[in-house]
XYZ file of C-alpha atoms in Angstrom:
301
model
C 4.506 21.641 24.659
C 0.906 22.772 24.310
C 0.421 22.285 28.057
C 3.461 24.514 28.544
C 2.436 27.119 25.981
C -1.052 27.798 27.342
C 0.396 29.885 30.202
C 2.484 32.152 27.991
C 1.210 35.651 27.149
C 1.301 34.806 23.446
C 0.189 31.283 22.556
C 0.082 30.047 18.972
C 0.619 26.585 17.507
C 2.796 26.332 14.387
C 4.638 23.248 13.205
C 6.130 21.516 10.242
C 7.979 18.273 9.701
C 11.160 17.644 7.758
C 9.124 16.114 4.910
C 7.156 19.378 4.530
C 3.997 17.982 6.141
C 2.321 19.744 9.057
C 1.382 18.455 12.486
C -2.062 19.368 13.813
C -3.720 18.209 17.061
C -6.579 16.439 15.296
C -4.151 14.251 13.339
C -3.407 12.240 16.511
C -6.764 11.162 17.921
C -5.240 9.360 20.898
C -3.823 12.637 22.211
C -6.204 15.262 20.856
C -8.264 15.429 24.057
C -5.165 16.323 26.114
C -4.521 19.293 23.845
C -8.197 20.289 23.790
C -8.444 20.222 27.608
C -5.311 22.341 27.977
C -6.516 24.977 25.506
C -9.976 25.099 27.105
C -8.297 25.769 30.462
C -6.365 28.681 28.955
C -9.646 30.173 27.774
C -11.141 29.834 31.261
C -8.012 31.451 32.687
C -8.501 34.449 30.396
C -9.854 36.824 33.125
C -6.697 36.265 35.188
C -4.350 36.497 32.200
C -5.984 39.646 30.792
C -5.771 41.332 34.198
C -2.063 40.462 34.345
C -1.635 41.950 30.863
C -3.026 45.275 32.052
C -0.911 45.142 35.202
C 2.177 44.597 33.078
C 1.156 47.418 30.722
C 0.636 49.826 33.641
C 3.537 48.934 35.933
C 5.971 46.771 33.982
C 5.455 43.838 36.357
C 6.248 40.468 34.846
C 3.441 38.107 33.890
C 5.675 35.025 34.122
C 8.045 35.581 37.055
C 11.138 33.400 37.629
C 11.298 32.033 41.168
C 14.553 33.871 41.874
C 12.789 37.177 41.143
C 9.670 36.321 43.126
C 11.599 34.875 46.107
C 15.008 36.589 46.124
C 15.750 35.625 49.746
C 15.492 31.899 48.962
C 18.879 30.817 47.598
C 17.443 27.516 46.351
C 15.444 29.397 43.715
C 18.503 30.684 41.855
C 19.183 27.365 40.132
C 15.567 26.711 39.054
C 14.663 27.596 35.471
C 11.658 25.337 34.784
C 9.178 26.550 37.457
C 7.707 30.045 37.645
C 4.885 32.142 39.063
C 2.067 33.218 36.767
C 1.068 36.496 38.346
C 1.347 36.297 42.132
C -1.008 33.403 42.742
C -0.309 30.437 40.459
C 2.903 28.376 40.484
C 3.397 26.465 37.228
C 5.647 23.383 37.014
C 5.018 21.847 33.588
C 6.201 18.328 32.801
C 9.056 18.806 30.324
C 10.714 15.368 30.229
C 9.408 12.767 27.804
C 7.971 9.711 29.534
C 8.204 11.198 33.030
C 6.088 9.576 35.756
C 7.244 11.886 38.585
C 7.709 15.670 38.737
C 9.872 17.149 41.487
C 8.687 20.650 42.343
C 10.613 22.927 44.664
C 8.239 25.184 46.606
C 9.941 28.427 47.717
C 10.147 29.566 51.319
C 7.762 32.197 52.615
C 4.430 30.736 51.524
C 2.171 27.734 51.769
C 1.051 25.957 48.605
C -2.043 24.017 47.629
C -2.483 21.712 44.662
C -4.749 23.026 41.916
C -6.697 20.871 39.458
C -7.127 22.430 36.025
C -9.744 19.813 35.122
C -12.318 21.267 37.534
C -10.683 24.553 38.646
C -10.551 23.398 42.269
C -8.022 23.901 45.055
C -6.893 20.755 46.858
C -7.004 20.498 50.642
C -3.447 19.107 50.629
C -1.125 21.826 51.924
C 2.601 21.969 51.133
C 4.941 24.124 53.198
C 7.510 26.265 51.457
C 11.168 25.349 51.497
C 10.616 21.713 50.529
C 10.456 19.666 47.344
C 7.189 17.944 46.465
C 7.188 14.818 44.324
C 4.089 14.728 42.133
C 3.049 11.602 40.179
C 2.430 12.614 36.553
C 1.369 11.213 33.214
C 0.761 12.705 29.781
C -2.360 14.486 31.009
C -0.718 16.175 34.011
C -0.158 19.914 34.398
C 1.301 20.341 37.914
C -0.075 23.578 39.365
C -0.077 25.103 42.851
C -1.823 28.130 44.296
C 0.036 30.177 46.890
C -1.090 31.619 50.213
C -3.533 34.476 49.709
C -4.182 33.567 46.077
C -6.964 35.419 44.243
C -7.582 34.006 40.760
C -10.590 35.024 38.620
C -11.587 32.272 36.166
C -14.381 32.181 33.590
C -16.999 29.718 34.783
C -18.638 29.645 31.363
C -16.455 27.871 28.823
C -15.395 30.347 26.165
C -14.214 29.044 22.794
C -13.600 32.240 20.815
C -12.483 35.437 22.533
C -13.668 37.608 19.644
C -17.217 36.273 20.031
C -17.619 34.941 23.575
C -17.868 37.017 26.771
C -17.225 36.187 30.393
C -20.799 35.829 31.656
C -20.129 33.811 34.800
C -17.027 34.463 36.914
C -15.507 32.168 39.542
C -13.028 33.827 41.900
C -10.714 31.350 43.608
C -9.511 32.594 46.999
C -7.036 30.929 49.364
C -7.996 32.577 52.639
C -4.921 31.849 54.756
C -3.377 35.282 54.162
C -4.754 38.758 53.468
C -4.166 39.934 49.896
C -5.604 41.912 46.992
C -6.022 41.673 43.216
C -7.207 44.001 40.447
C -9.542 42.323 37.961
C -9.565 44.249 34.685
C -12.122 44.407 31.836
C -12.559 46.401 28.643
C -14.005 45.746 25.176
C -10.789 44.044 24.038
C -10.925 45.777 20.642
C -10.750 49.568 20.723
C -8.599 52.124 22.542
C -11.641 53.404 24.457
C -10.009 52.285 27.707
C -7.855 55.422 27.366
C -11.092 57.434 27.657
C -12.079 55.663 30.877
C -14.203 52.970 29.209
C -12.823 50.123 31.271
C -13.654 48.465 34.569
C -11.071 47.741 37.221
C -12.478 45.749 40.130
C -10.271 45.937 43.187
C -10.701 42.749 45.221
C -9.444 43.045 48.800
C -9.393 39.920 51.008
C -8.903 40.301 54.741
C -8.400 37.136 56.775
C -9.059 36.781 60.510
C -11.820 35.484 62.792
C -14.001 36.308 59.812
C -12.939 36.549 56.174
C -14.121 39.629 54.296
C -13.792 40.085 50.550
C -14.496 43.628 49.363
C -15.177 44.733 45.789
C -14.693 48.329 44.609
C -14.987 49.589 41.032
C -13.246 52.091 38.807
C -14.072 53.017 35.200
C -17.154 53.350 33.010
C -17.130 50.025 31.127
C -20.270 47.914 31.593
C -19.183 44.441 32.632
C -20.479 41.400 30.739
C -20.566 39.374 33.967
C -24.018 38.230 35.064
C -23.159 36.203 38.163
C -20.179 35.574 40.450
C -19.113 32.524 42.435
C -16.512 32.825 45.176
C -14.611 29.627 45.983
C -12.970 30.393 49.336
C -10.630 27.713 50.682
C -9.709 27.992 54.365
C -8.443 25.934 57.297
C -11.543 27.058 59.193
C -14.575 24.848 59.632
C -17.922 25.415 57.948
C -18.991 29.087 58.252
C -21.827 30.082 60.544
C -23.135 32.803 58.251
C -22.290 34.415 54.912
C -23.372 38.021 54.347
C -23.353 39.470 50.815
C -23.786 43.236 50.414
C -25.379 43.520 53.861
C -27.834 40.631 53.392
C -27.446 37.194 54.911
C -27.122 34.617 52.149
C -29.076 31.368 52.210
C -27.164 28.249 53.231
C -27.726 25.069 51.196
C -26.832 21.724 52.747
C -26.984 19.837 49.451
C -24.701 20.795 46.577
C -27.424 20.000 44.052
C -29.745 22.561 45.653
C -26.948 25.140 45.687
C -26.161 24.606 42.011
C -29.797 25.160 41.061
C -30.100 28.383 43.079
C -29.352 31.847 41.724
C -27.689 32.857 44.981
C -26.664 31.278 48.256
C -23.749 29.346 49.691
C -22.588 25.772 50.173
C -19.690 24.283 52.145
C -17.621 21.582 50.454
C -16.367 19.590 53.426
C -13.858 17.565 51.381
C -11.864 20.598 50.239
C -12.779 23.023 53.079
C -14.093 25.383 50.437
C -17.035 27.728 50.855
C -18.854 28.325 47.553
C -20.803 31.599 47.425
C -22.955 32.523 44.438
C -24.708 35.815 43.764
C -25.845 37.928 40.814
C -23.422 40.606 39.646
C -23.584 43.678 41.890
C -22.866 46.998 40.170
C -21.919 49.056 43.254
C -19.133 48.566 45.786
C -19.901 45.773 48.242
C -18.440 43.283 50.714
C -18.847 39.554 51.290
C -18.364 38.558 54.944
C -17.761 34.913 55.906
C -18.311 34.401 59.637
C -16.647 31.340 61.168
C -17.773 31.953 64.752
C -18.454 28.609 66.380
C -21.742 27.737 68.083
C -22.711 24.998 70.484
C -25.463 22.510 69.654
C -28.031 24.433 71.707
C -27.234 27.649 69.857
C -27.587 25.897 66.527
């Protein structure tokens, strides 16, 4: 139930037993780490959730959307009440049956879907086509998640533990670059009503997919972001990019992941997941990241 609750707009654990005792996660050491991992993922998901909160406040859009509302032309969705979309990008199919070792997940028509691992915030290369039912092996640790075509999901790369004390200093933006899309990432101080005076920051992220993938960032509002660096994790069916250009400058390509992780900026291609990782310091003015997939022959290389 904790793994289910972490995706809800309001998440709070309360419990009592019939003998007037309470039940707390740390009372069951064999299972405490499952609960801890789930809650830590919710904290990393805070940038996405908070942005959805503002979207809901501004437009009335649902944060948790039933499949029949998100995919009204797919009749198969009308009988499903245990799978939903969180925002537009993340499909959640929690395990709700005690002792289950398999989770059947219907994936609606009109999109492709990719498995998502909450343990390392990574998109899987395995692609599922909409209109079919996937059978996912599960255990007590499992939280079956899928990202949809064109997904844009901002996640805190630094592990926050207390939202009243910790800030998002490092932001990872997960992008599934098989469809053009957009997302508004929202920030404010989280305490006052100064956002009504323009003290907020709305970052419009626009992803255009084609021979090259471009991801543009444009800002609105006067709030000074707490973010110090950004990492784009762009998953695509394309091969390794030829060049990556950030804000008009060609970014350095690292062949070894260890070298990339030690660098302040640059890019690395994860061949196993077809994901291009792009790191750069936070840029305060509007800018674009261009990922060029143009092929070259051996002589050109």
